[in-house]
Short mmCIF file of C-alpha atoms in Angstrom, two decimals:
data_model
loop_
_atom_site.label_atom_id
_atom_site.label_comp_id
_atom_site.label_asym_id
_atom_site.label_seq_id
_atom_site.Cartn_x
_atom_site.Cartn_y
_atom_site.Cartn_z
CA MET A 376 -1.44 -6.34 -22.04
CA GLY A 377 -4.85 -5.04 -21.07
CA ARG A 378 -7.31 -3.73 -23.64
CA ILE A 379 -7.76 0.02 -23.23
CA ILE A 380 -11.41 1.14 -23.20
CA GLU A 381 -12.48 4.79 -22.97
CA ILE A 382 -15.42 5.23 -20.61
CA GLY A 383 -18.38 6.52 -22.60
CA ASP A 384 -21.37 5.14 -20.82
CA PHE A 385 -21.68 5.47 -17.04
CA ASP A 386 -24.44 2.86 -17.09
CA ALA A 387 -22.37 0.14 -18.71
CA PRO A 388 -22.91 -3.08 -16.62
CA GLU A 389 -19.19 -3.89 -16.67
CA LEU A 390 -18.67 -0.82 -14.49
CA ASP A 391 -21.16 -1.96 -11.85
CA VAL A 392 -18.33 -3.47 -9.72
CA TYR A 393 -16.79 0.03 -9.32
CA ALA A 394 -19.87 2.27 -9.18
CA ARG A 395 -22.97 0.44 -8.11
CA LEU A 396 -22.26 -2.78 -6.14
CA SER A 397 -21.84 -2.69 -2.33
CA GLU A 398 -19.20 -4.66 -0.51
CA ARG A 399 -21.76 -7.37 0.29
CA GLU A 400 -22.91 -7.51 -3.31
CA LEU A 401 -19.30 -7.84 -4.52
CA LEU A 402 -18.87 -10.74 -2.09
CA ARG A 403 -21.73 -12.55 -3.78
CA HIS A 404 -21.00 -11.47 -7.30
CA ASP A 405 -20.17 -14.09 -9.95
CA GLU A 406 -21.65 -16.92 -7.77
CA PRO A 407 -21.00 -19.80 -7.57
CA LEU A 408 -17.50 -18.39 -7.68
CA SER A 409 -16.18 -16.81 -4.57
CA GLY A 410 -16.93 -13.23 -5.40
CA LEU A 411 -14.94 -10.06 -6.06
CA PHE A 412 -13.07 -7.33 -4.21
CA ILE A 413 -11.60 -3.98 -5.18
CA ALA A 414 -7.92 -3.14 -4.73
CA GLU A 415 -7.05 0.56 -4.84
CA SER A 416 -3.78 2.32 -5.72
CA PRO A 417 -0.83 0.97 -7.78
CA LYS A 418 1.11 -0.38 -4.77
CA VAL A 419 -1.88 -2.24 -3.36
CA VAL A 420 -2.78 -3.73 -6.79
CA GLU A 421 0.84 -4.86 -7.27
CA ARG A 422 0.79 -6.56 -3.87
CA ALA A 423 -2.41 -8.34 -4.70
CA LEU A 424 -1.08 -9.60 -8.08
CA ALA A 425 2.14 -10.72 -6.42
CA ALA A 426 0.06 -12.70 -3.91
CA GLY A 427 -1.62 -14.51 -6.85
CA TYR A 428 -5.05 -12.84 -6.94
CA GLU A 429 -6.64 -12.83 -10.40
CA PRO A 430 -7.60 -9.47 -11.88
CA VAL A 431 -10.96 -9.07 -13.68
CA SER A 432 -10.63 -5.42 -14.89
CA LEU A 433 -8.89 -2.13 -14.20
CA LEU A 434 -10.30 1.37 -13.80
CA LEU A 435 -7.65 4.04 -14.31
CA GLU A 436 -7.10 7.74 -14.55
CA ARG A 437 -5.96 8.05 -18.16
CA ARG A 438 -2.43 9.43 -17.31
CA HIS A 439 -1.63 6.26 -15.38
CA VAL A 440 -1.92 3.93 -18.41
CA ASP A 441 1.64 5.05 -19.36
CA GLY A 442 2.55 6.24 -15.86
CA GLU A 443 2.25 4.63 -12.45
CA ALA A 444 0.08 1.75 -13.57
CA LYS A 445 2.10 0.92 -16.77
CA GLU A 446 3.59 -2.30 -15.37
CA ILE A 447 0.13 -3.42 -14.02
CA VAL A 448 -1.52 -2.81 -17.42
CA ASN A 449 1.25 -4.80 -19.13
CA LYS A 450 0.86 -7.75 -16.66
CA CYS A 451 -2.95 -7.90 -16.78
CA ASP A 452 -4.78 -9.23 -19.83
CA VAL A 453 -8.11 -7.74 -18.84
CA PRO A 454 -10.23 -4.70 -19.88
CA VAL A 455 -8.76 -1.38 -18.79
CA TYR A 456 -11.37 1.31 -18.41
CA VAL A 457 -9.91 4.83 -18.58
CA ALA A 458 -11.08 8.45 -18.16
CA GLU A 459 -9.94 11.76 -16.68
CA LEU A 460 -9.91 12.01 -12.86
CA ASP A 461 -13.04 14.15 -12.66
CA VAL A 462 -14.98 11.62 -14.73
CA LEU A 463 -13.81 8.77 -12.54
CA THR A 464 -14.72 10.64 -9.39
CA GLN A 465 -18.19 11.27 -10.85
CA LEU A 466 -18.56 7.57 -11.67
CA VAL A 467 -17.45 6.03 -8.35
CA GLY A 468 -18.68 8.76 -6.10
CA PHE A 469 -15.36 9.64 -4.33
CA GLN A 470 -11.85 10.79 -5.03
CA LEU A 471 -9.68 7.83 -6.05
CA THR A 472 -6.50 7.06 -4.18
CA ARG A 473 -3.74 7.37 -6.82
CA GLY A 474 -6.30 7.03 -9.59
CA VAL A 475 -6.14 3.19 -9.87
CA LEU A 476 -8.81 0.56 -9.03
CA CYS A 477 -8.71 -3.14 -9.83
CA ALA A 478 -11.52 -5.65 -9.55
CA MET A 479 -10.13 -8.99 -8.46
CA ARG A 480 -11.47 -12.47 -7.80
CA ARG A 481 -11.59 -13.67 -4.20
CA ARG A 482 -10.04 -17.11 -3.42
CA GLN A 483 -11.33 -19.99 -1.35
CA GLU A 484 -10.03 -19.46 2.21
CA PRO A 485 -7.62 -22.12 3.59
CA ALA A 486 -8.23 -24.06 6.76
CA PRO A 487 -6.83 -22.56 10.06
CA GLU A 488 -4.40 -25.44 10.28
CA GLN A 489 -2.95 -24.57 6.87
CA VAL A 490 -2.65 -20.91 7.76
CA CYS A 491 -0.95 -21.66 11.04
CA ALA A 492 1.43 -24.36 9.83
CA GLY A 493 4.94 -23.25 10.85
CA ALA A 494 3.60 -20.11 12.57
CA ARG A 495 4.94 -19.02 16.00
CA ARG A 496 2.87 -15.85 16.48
CA VAL A 497 -0.78 -15.80 15.41
CA VAL A 498 -3.38 -13.02 15.81
CA VAL A 499 -7.06 -13.90 16.59
CA LEU A 500 -9.63 -11.11 15.99
CA GLU A 501 -12.93 -11.65 17.68
CA ASP A 502 -15.75 -9.54 16.21
CA VAL A 503 -13.61 -6.58 15.18
CA MET A 504 -16.17 -4.95 13.02
CA ASN A 505 -14.57 -1.69 11.81
CA PRO A 506 -12.75 -2.15 8.42
CA THR A 507 -10.30 0.63 9.28
CA ASN A 508 -9.25 -1.20 12.44
CA VAL A 509 -8.91 -4.54 10.59
CA GLY A 510 -6.76 -2.92 7.88
CA ALA A 511 -4.58 -1.20 10.47
CA ILE A 512 -4.12 -4.45 12.45
CA PHE A 513 -3.02 -6.26 9.34
CA ARG A 514 -0.45 -3.55 8.60
CA SER A 515 0.94 -3.82 12.08
CA ALA A 516 0.89 -7.64 11.90
CA ALA A 517 2.95 -7.54 8.69
CA ALA A 518 5.39 -4.99 9.98
CA LEU A 519 5.86 -6.49 13.48
CA GLY A 520 6.41 -10.14 12.76
CA MET A 521 3.02 -11.78 13.16
CA ASP A 522 2.75 -14.96 11.10
CA ALA A 523 -1.06 -15.31 10.50
CA VAL A 524 -4.38 -13.78 11.34
CA LEU A 525 -7.61 -15.68 12.19
CA LEU A 526 -10.96 -13.81 12.13
CA THR A 527 -14.37 -14.69 13.52
CA ALA A 528 -17.37 -14.48 11.28
CA ALA A 529 -18.53 -11.12 12.65
CA CYS A 530 -15.22 -9.34 11.81
CA ALA A 531 -15.07 -6.87 8.98
CA ASP A 532 -13.81 -8.61 5.83
CA PRO A 533 -10.17 -8.02 5.25
CA LEU A 534 -10.91 -7.63 1.53
CA TYR A 535 -13.34 -4.75 2.06
CA ARG A 536 -11.96 -1.84 0.02
CA ARG A 537 -11.28 0.31 3.04
CA ALA A 538 -9.54 -2.53 4.92
CA VAL A 539 -7.33 -3.25 1.98
CA ARG A 540 -6.49 0.41 1.54
CA VAL A 541 -5.70 1.08 5.21
CA SER A 542 -3.58 -2.01 5.33
CA MET A 543 -1.50 -0.64 2.41
CA GLY A 544 -2.06 -4.07 0.78
CA ASN A 545 -0.69 -6.02 3.69
CA VAL A 546 -3.79 -8.13 3.81
CA PHE A 547 -2.02 -9.89 0.96
CA ALA A 548 1.23 -10.22 2.86
CA VAL A 549 -0.01 -12.07 6.02
CA PRO A 550 -1.84 -15.40 5.66
CA TRP A 551 -5.36 -15.25 7.10
CA THR A 552 -8.66 -17.04 7.23
CA HIS A 553 -11.97 -17.15 9.06
CA VAL A 554 -12.61 -19.47 12.00
CA ASP A 555 -15.56 -21.12 13.62
CA THR A 556 -16.45 -20.88 17.31
CA ASP A 557 -14.13 -23.73 18.09
CA TRP A 558 -11.00 -21.74 17.25
CA SER A 559 -9.53 -21.91 20.80
CA ALA A 560 -9.65 -25.71 20.87
CA ARG A 561 -8.10 -25.93 17.39
CA LEU A 562 -5.27 -23.61 18.35
CA HIS A 563 -4.54 -25.60 21.49
CA ALA A 564 -4.55 -28.79 19.40
CA MET A 565 -1.94 -27.18 17.18
CA GLY A 566 0.24 -26.51 20.16
CA PHE A 567 -0.51 -22.79 20.67
CA ARG A 568 -1.02 -21.08 23.98
CA THR A 569 -3.43 -18.16 23.92
CA ALA A 570 -3.19 -14.68 25.40
CA ALA A 571 -6.30 -12.57 25.70
CA MET A 572 -5.92 -8.78 25.64
CA ALA A 573 -8.27 -7.57 28.38
CA LEU A 574 -8.49 -5.35 31.36
CA ARG A 575 -8.93 -7.82 34.29
CA GLU A 576 -7.69 -7.87 37.86
CA ASP A 577 -5.68 -11.03 37.07
CA SER A 578 -4.21 -9.75 33.88
CA VAL A 579 -0.44 -9.46 33.54
CA PRO A 580 1.65 -6.94 31.56
CA VAL A 581 2.02 -7.88 27.92
CA SER A 582 5.78 -7.89 28.59
CA ASP A 583 5.48 -10.68 31.17
CA PRO A 584 8.41 -13.12 30.52
CA ARG A 585 6.18 -16.13 30.83
CA VAL A 586 4.17 -14.98 27.91
CA ARG A 587 7.04 -13.76 25.77
CA VAL A 588 8.88 -17.03 25.99
CA GLU A 589 5.99 -19.17 24.68
CA GLU A 590 7.15 -21.00 21.60
CA ARG A 591 3.73 -20.80 19.89
CA LEU A 592 1.40 -17.99 20.96
CA ALA A 593 -1.96 -16.65 19.76
CA ILE A 594 -2.73 -13.04 20.65
CA VAL A 595 -6.48 -12.53 20.97
CA LEU A 596 -8.09 -9.10 20.37
CA GLY A 597 -11.72 -8.19 20.84
CA THR A 598 -14.39 -6.00 19.39
CA GLU A 599 -14.25 -2.22 19.64
CA GLY A 600 -15.86 -0.97 22.85
CA ASP A 601 -16.86 -4.20 24.60
CA GLY A 602 -13.60 -6.11 24.07
CA LEU A 603 -13.42 -9.87 24.32
CA ALA A 604 -16.33 -12.02 25.51
CA ALA A 605 -16.01 -13.38 29.03
CA GLY A 606 -16.03 -16.96 27.77
CA THR A 607 -13.17 -16.19 25.39
CA ILE A 608 -11.06 -14.76 28.16
CA ALA A 609 -11.75 -17.75 30.38
CA ALA A 610 -10.69 -20.11 27.64
CA CYS A 611 -7.33 -18.41 27.18
CA ASP A 612 -4.12 -19.40 28.95
CA TYR A 613 -3.13 -15.80 29.80
CA THR A 614 -4.89 -12.49 30.15
CA VAL A 615 -2.56 -9.59 29.24
CA ARG A 616 -2.79 -5.83 29.40
CA ILE A 617 -0.82 -2.82 28.23
CA PRO A 618 0.20 -0.71 31.28
CA MET A 619 -1.31 2.82 31.02
CA SER A 620 -0.56 6.26 32.37
CA ARG A 621 -2.57 9.42 33.27
CA GLY A 622 -5.78 7.57 33.96
CA VAL A 623 -6.18 6.17 30.44
CA ASP A 624 -7.75 2.68 30.70
CA SER A 625 -7.37 1.38 27.20
CA LEU A 626 -6.24 1.97 23.58
CA ASN A 627 -8.07 1.66 20.35
CA VAL A 628 -7.88 -2.05 19.23
CA ALA A 629 -5.63 -1.16 16.31
CA ALA A 630 -3.19 0.84 18.45
CA ALA A 631 -3.23 -1.92 21.17
CA SER A 632 -2.43 -4.51 18.52
CA ALA A 633 0.65 -2.69 17.41
CA VAL A 634 1.96 -2.44 21.01
CA ALA A 635 1.23 -6.18 21.58
CA PHE A 636 2.73 -7.32 18.38
CA TRP A 637 5.90 -5.32 19.00
CA GLU A 638 6.31 -6.76 22.48
CA LEU A 639 5.37 -10.35 21.78
CA GLY A 640 6.98 -10.57 18.34
CA LYS A 641 10.44 -9.64 19.61
CA ASP A 642 13.23 -12.14 18.76
CA GLN A 643 10.76 -14.48 16.94
CA HIS A 644 12.25 -14.10 13.48
#
């Protein structure tokens, strides 16, 4: 069971992870270890623990010690910092979601081949830089049958606090890792065909039977605004689009992902 500690000093260094370190600083914290991230809300913390992530400390609204976070406190042999909600809000600078935060250790990311082993539907995110979009894509990927997510280096980190929160903890449910610029060749070597989501004259509807019947398929989504790089599209086996009405030319990348996952994930599981 965690050791309950009443917050008495806002400047205590052990609270830096919650109050004073940026996402980038958390990533580098505790070097040469792999850094930290923050999980927020009881459900998200439970999902991270179930996925095997190691807790470092908890920050709770006092009433949750014997309430919504009781099982978490009992599971985690770490310091548990507590205070009333107004004190916590003053400390962290914003209203907490469900009054529960947990600092957790990152893990070394697996190789793409490990993440994709046994997968039939894989998502590739190229330079999707908004954490909200990354979190929403992970939530859709988990719900709609995607087996893994690969991210290029410029993508927002799936373990950024907002990405974790928006995903409802589903960044812990879908295997993922970052990839180098050779991701297309590596996917092809694993037996995947690739489908770029892009508005092109030669694109086919996402429901095209030739795409849907592919045994192993990677769905490639690009950055907000500019979409996929021309070289990425050229390297893909298919270019697909979502048919639109009323003169709308495209959807937000997170909304587009949900449509594509629903269509291309049918009958796969």
